[in-house]
Amino acid sequence: MGNLTIRNLDDGVIDRLKAQARANQRSLEGEVRHVLTREVSDYLRTAEFLERADALAATTSGTKQTDSTILIREDRDR
């Protein structure tokens, strides 16, 4: 595993991380590790989702789309 040094981090950020670590019963290092891992994972999931959404949208390219509010209104009027 690698090591990471972060310099010149705002004191307010450090204080909030310490409070967060206490609330989660983790060390500051453990909390920072958790936050970084979660953020990277969320970013990758979001990027994967957007990629899949673009691929899906490409399959309906050129197909006329109906506004969902019209479909909902028609369904409610039945």
JSON list of C-alpha atoms in Angstrom, two decimals:
[
{"chain": "A", "resi": 1, "resn": "MET", "atom": "CA", "xyz": [0.00, 0.00, 0.00]},
{"chain": "A", "resi": 2, "resn": "GLY", "atom": "CA", "xyz": [1.13, 3.49, -0.71]},
{"chain": "A", "resi": 3, "resn": "ASN", "atom": "CA", "xyz": [1.51, 6.52, 1.52]},
{"chain": "A", "resi": 4, "resn": "LEU", "atom": "CA", "xyz": [0.12, 9.97, 0.90]},
{"chain": "A", "resi": 5, "resn": "THR", "atom": "CA", "xyz": [1.15, 13.27, 2.46]},
{"chain": "A", "resi": 6, "resn": "ILE", "atom": "CA", "xyz": [-1.19, 16.25, 2.25]},
{"chain": "A", "resi": 7, "resn": "ARG", "atom": "CA", "xyz": [0.34, 19.62, 3.00]},
{"chain": "A", "resi": 8, "resn": "ASN", "atom": "CA", "xyz": [-1.28, 23.00, 3.62]},
{"chain": "A", "resi": 9, "resn": "LEU", "atom": "CA", "xyz": [-4.71, 21.61, 4.50]},
{"chain": "A", "resi": 10, "resn": "ASP", "atom": "CA", "xyz": [-7.00, 24.22, 6.03]},
{"chain": "A", "resi": 11, "resn": "ASP", "atom": "CA", "xyz": [-7.27, 23.92, 9.82]},
{"chain": "A", "resi": 12, "resn": "GLY", "atom": "CA", "xyz": [-11.06, 24.03, 9.58]},
{"chain": "A", "resi": 13, "resn": "VAL", "atom": "CA", "xyz": [-11.05, 20.97, 7.31]},
{"chain": "A", "resi": 14, "resn": "ILE", "atom": "CA", "xyz": [-8.81, 19.13, 9.76]},
{"chain": "A", "resi": 15, "resn": "ASP", "atom": "CA", "xyz": [-11.11, 20.05, 12.66]},
{"chain": "A", "resi": 16, "resn": "ARG", "atom": "CA", "xyz": [-14.17, 18.79, 10.79]},
{"chain": "A", "resi": 17, "resn": "LEU", "atom": "CA", "xyz": [-12.38, 15.57, 9.87]},
{"chain": "A", "resi": 18, "resn": "LYS", "atom": "CA", "xyz": [-11.39, 15.05, 13.52]},
{"chain": "A", "resi": 19, "resn": "ALA", "atom": "CA", "xyz": [-15.00, 15.58, 14.64]},
{"chain": "A", "resi": 20, "resn": "GLN", "atom": "CA", "xyz": [-16.22, 13.22, 11.94]},
{"chain": "A", "resi": 21, "resn": "ALA", "atom": "CA", "xyz": [-13.64, 10.62, 12.99]},
{"chain": "A", "resi": 22, "resn": "ARG", "atom": "CA", "xyz": [-14.75, 10.85, 16.63]},
{"chain": "A", "resi": 23, "resn": "ALA", "atom": "CA", "xyz": [-18.40, 10.49, 15.62]},
{"chain": "A", "resi": 24, "resn": "ASN", "atom": "CA", "xyz": [-17.55, 7.40, 13.55]},
{"chain": "A", "resi": 25, "resn": "GLN", "atom": "CA", "xyz": [-15.23, 5.99, 16.22]},
{"chain": "A", "resi": 26, "resn": "ARG", "atom": "CA", "xyz": [-12.23, 6.05, 13.90]},
{"chain": "A", "resi": 27, "resn": "SER", "atom": "CA", "xyz": [-8.80, 7.59, 14.06]},
{"chain": "A", "resi": 28, "resn": "LEU", "atom": "CA", "xyz": [-8.19, 10.68, 11.96]},
{"chain": "A", "resi": 29, "resn": "GLU", "atom": "CA", "xyz": [-6.10, 8.58, 9.59]},
{"chain": "A", "resi": 30, "resn": "GLY", "atom": "CA", "xyz": [-8.85, 5.96, 9.38]},
{"chain": "A", "resi": 31, "resn": "GLU", "atom": "CA", "xyz": [-11.48, 8.62, 8.68]},
{"chain": "A", "resi": 32, "resn": "VAL", "atom": "CA", "xyz": [-9.40, 10.23, 5.93]},
{"chain": "A", "resi": 33, "resn": "ARG", "atom": "CA", "xyz": [-8.81, 6.78, 4.41]},
{"chain": "A", "resi": 34, "resn": "HIS", "atom": "CA", "xyz": [-12.57, 6.09, 4.54]},
{"chain": "A", "resi": 35, "resn": "VAL", "atom": "CA", "xyz": [-13.52, 9.45, 3.01]},
{"chain": "A", "resi": 36, "resn": "LEU", "atom": "CA", "xyz": [-11.00, 9.16, 0.18]},
{"chain": "A", "resi": 37, "resn": "THR", "atom": "CA", "xyz": [-11.99, 5.57, -0.62]},
{"chain": "A", "resi": 38, "resn": "ARG", "atom": "CA", "xyz": [-15.70, 6.45, -0.61]},
{"chain": "A", "resi": 39, "resn": "GLU", "atom": "CA", "xyz": [-15.20, 9.50, -2.81]},
{"chain": "A", "resi": 40, "resn": "VAL", "atom": "CA", "xyz": [-13.15, 7.64, -5.39]},
{"chain": "A", "resi": 41, "resn": "SER", "atom": "CA", "xyz": [-15.65, 4.77, -5.42]},
{"chain": "A", "resi": 42, "resn": "ASP", "atom": "CA", "xyz": [-18.58, 7.18, -5.82]},
{"chain": "A", "resi": 43, "resn": "TYR", "atom": "CA", "xyz": [-16.79, 8.96, -8.66]},
{"chain": "A", "resi": 44, "resn": "LEU", "atom": "CA", "xyz": [-16.13, 5.68, -10.47]},
{"chain": "A", "resi": 45, "resn": "ARG", "atom": "CA", "xyz": [-19.74, 4.55, -10.01]},
{"chain": "A", "resi": 46, "resn": "THR", "atom": "CA", "xyz": [-20.98, 7.89, -11.32]},
{"chain": "A", "resi": 47, "resn": "ALA", "atom": "CA", "xyz": [-18.64, 7.76, -14.32]},
{"chain": "A", "resi": 48, "resn": "GLU", "atom": "CA", "xyz": [-19.76, 4.19, -15.07]},
{"chain": "A", "resi": 49, "resn": "PHE", "atom": "CA", "xyz": [-23.42, 5.18, -14.75]},
{"chain": "A", "resi": 50, "resn": "LEU", "atom": "CA", "xyz": [-23.00, 8.14, -17.11]},
{"chain": "A", "resi": 51, "resn": "GLU", "atom": "CA", "xyz": [-21.17, 5.95, -19.62]},
{"chain": "A", "resi": 52, "resn": "ARG", "atom": "CA", "xyz": [-23.95, 3.36, -19.53]},
{"chain": "A", "resi": 53, "resn": "ALA", "atom": "CA", "xyz": [-26.62, 6.09, -19.77]},
{"chain": "A", "resi": 54, "resn": "ASP", "atom": "CA", "xyz": [-24.92, 7.53, -22.85]},
{"chain": "A", "resi": 55, "resn": "ALA", "atom": "CA", "xyz": [-24.77, 4.06, -24.43]},
{"chain": "A", "resi": 56, "resn": "LEU", "atom": "CA", "xyz": [-28.47, 3.54, -23.73]},
{"chain": "A", "resi": 57, "resn": "ALA", "atom": "CA", "xyz": [-29.37, 6.96, -25.10]},
{"chain": "A", "resi": 58, "resn": "ALA", "atom": "CA", "xyz": [-27.42, 6.15, -28.27]},
{"chain": "A", "resi": 59, "resn": "THR", "atom": "CA", "xyz": [-29.66, 3.11, -28.87]},
{"chain": "A", "resi": 60, "resn": "THR", "atom": "CA", "xyz": [-32.70, 5.41, -29.18]},
{"chain": "A", "resi": 61, "resn": "SER", "atom": "CA", "xyz": [-30.97, 8.09, -31.22]},
{"chain": "A", "resi": 62, "resn": "GLY", "atom": "CA", "xyz": [-33.32, 9.43, -33.88]},
{"chain": "A", "resi": 63, "resn": "THR", "atom": "CA", "xyz": [-36.40, 8.00, -32.16]},
{"chain": "A", "resi": 64, "resn": "LYS", "atom": "CA", "xyz": [-39.08, 10.54, -31.28]},
{"chain": "A", "resi": 65, "resn": "GLN", "atom": "CA", "xyz": [-39.45, 10.81, -27.50]},
{"chain": "A", "resi": 66, "resn": "THR", "atom": "CA", "xyz": [-42.68, 11.62, -25.71]},
{"chain": "A", "resi": 67, "resn": "ASP", "atom": "CA", "xyz": [-42.67, 14.06, -22.82]},
{"chain": "A", "resi": 68, "resn": "SER", "atom": "CA", "xyz": [-43.30, 12.03, -19.66]},
{"chain": "A", "resi": 69, "resn": "THR", "atom": "CA", "xyz": [-45.74, 14.60, -18.30]},
{"chain": "A", "resi": 70, "resn": "ILE", "atom": "CA", "xyz": [-48.06, 13.87, -21.23]},
{"chain": "A", "resi": 71, "resn": "LEU", "atom": "CA", "xyz": [-47.91, 10.14, -20.54]},
{"chain": "A", "resi": 72, "resn": "ILE", "atom": "CA", "xyz": [-48.57, 10.65, -16.83]},
{"chain": "A", "resi": 73, "resn": "ARG", "atom": "CA", "xyz": [-51.52, 12.95, -17.53]},
{"chain": "A", "resi": 74, "resn": "GLU", "atom": "CA", "xyz": [-53.01, 10.44, -19.98]},
{"chain": "A", "resi": 75, "resn": "ASP", "atom": "CA", "xyz": [-52.63, 7.68, -17.39]},
{"chain": "A", "resi": 76, "resn": "ARG", "atom": "CA", "xyz": [-54.34, 9.77, -14.69]},
{"chain": "A", "resi": 77, "resn": "ASP", "atom": "CA", "xyz": [-57.21, 10.66, -17.00]},
{"chain": "A", "resi": 78, "resn": "ARG", "atom": "CA", "xyz": [-58.10, 6.99, -17.55]}
]
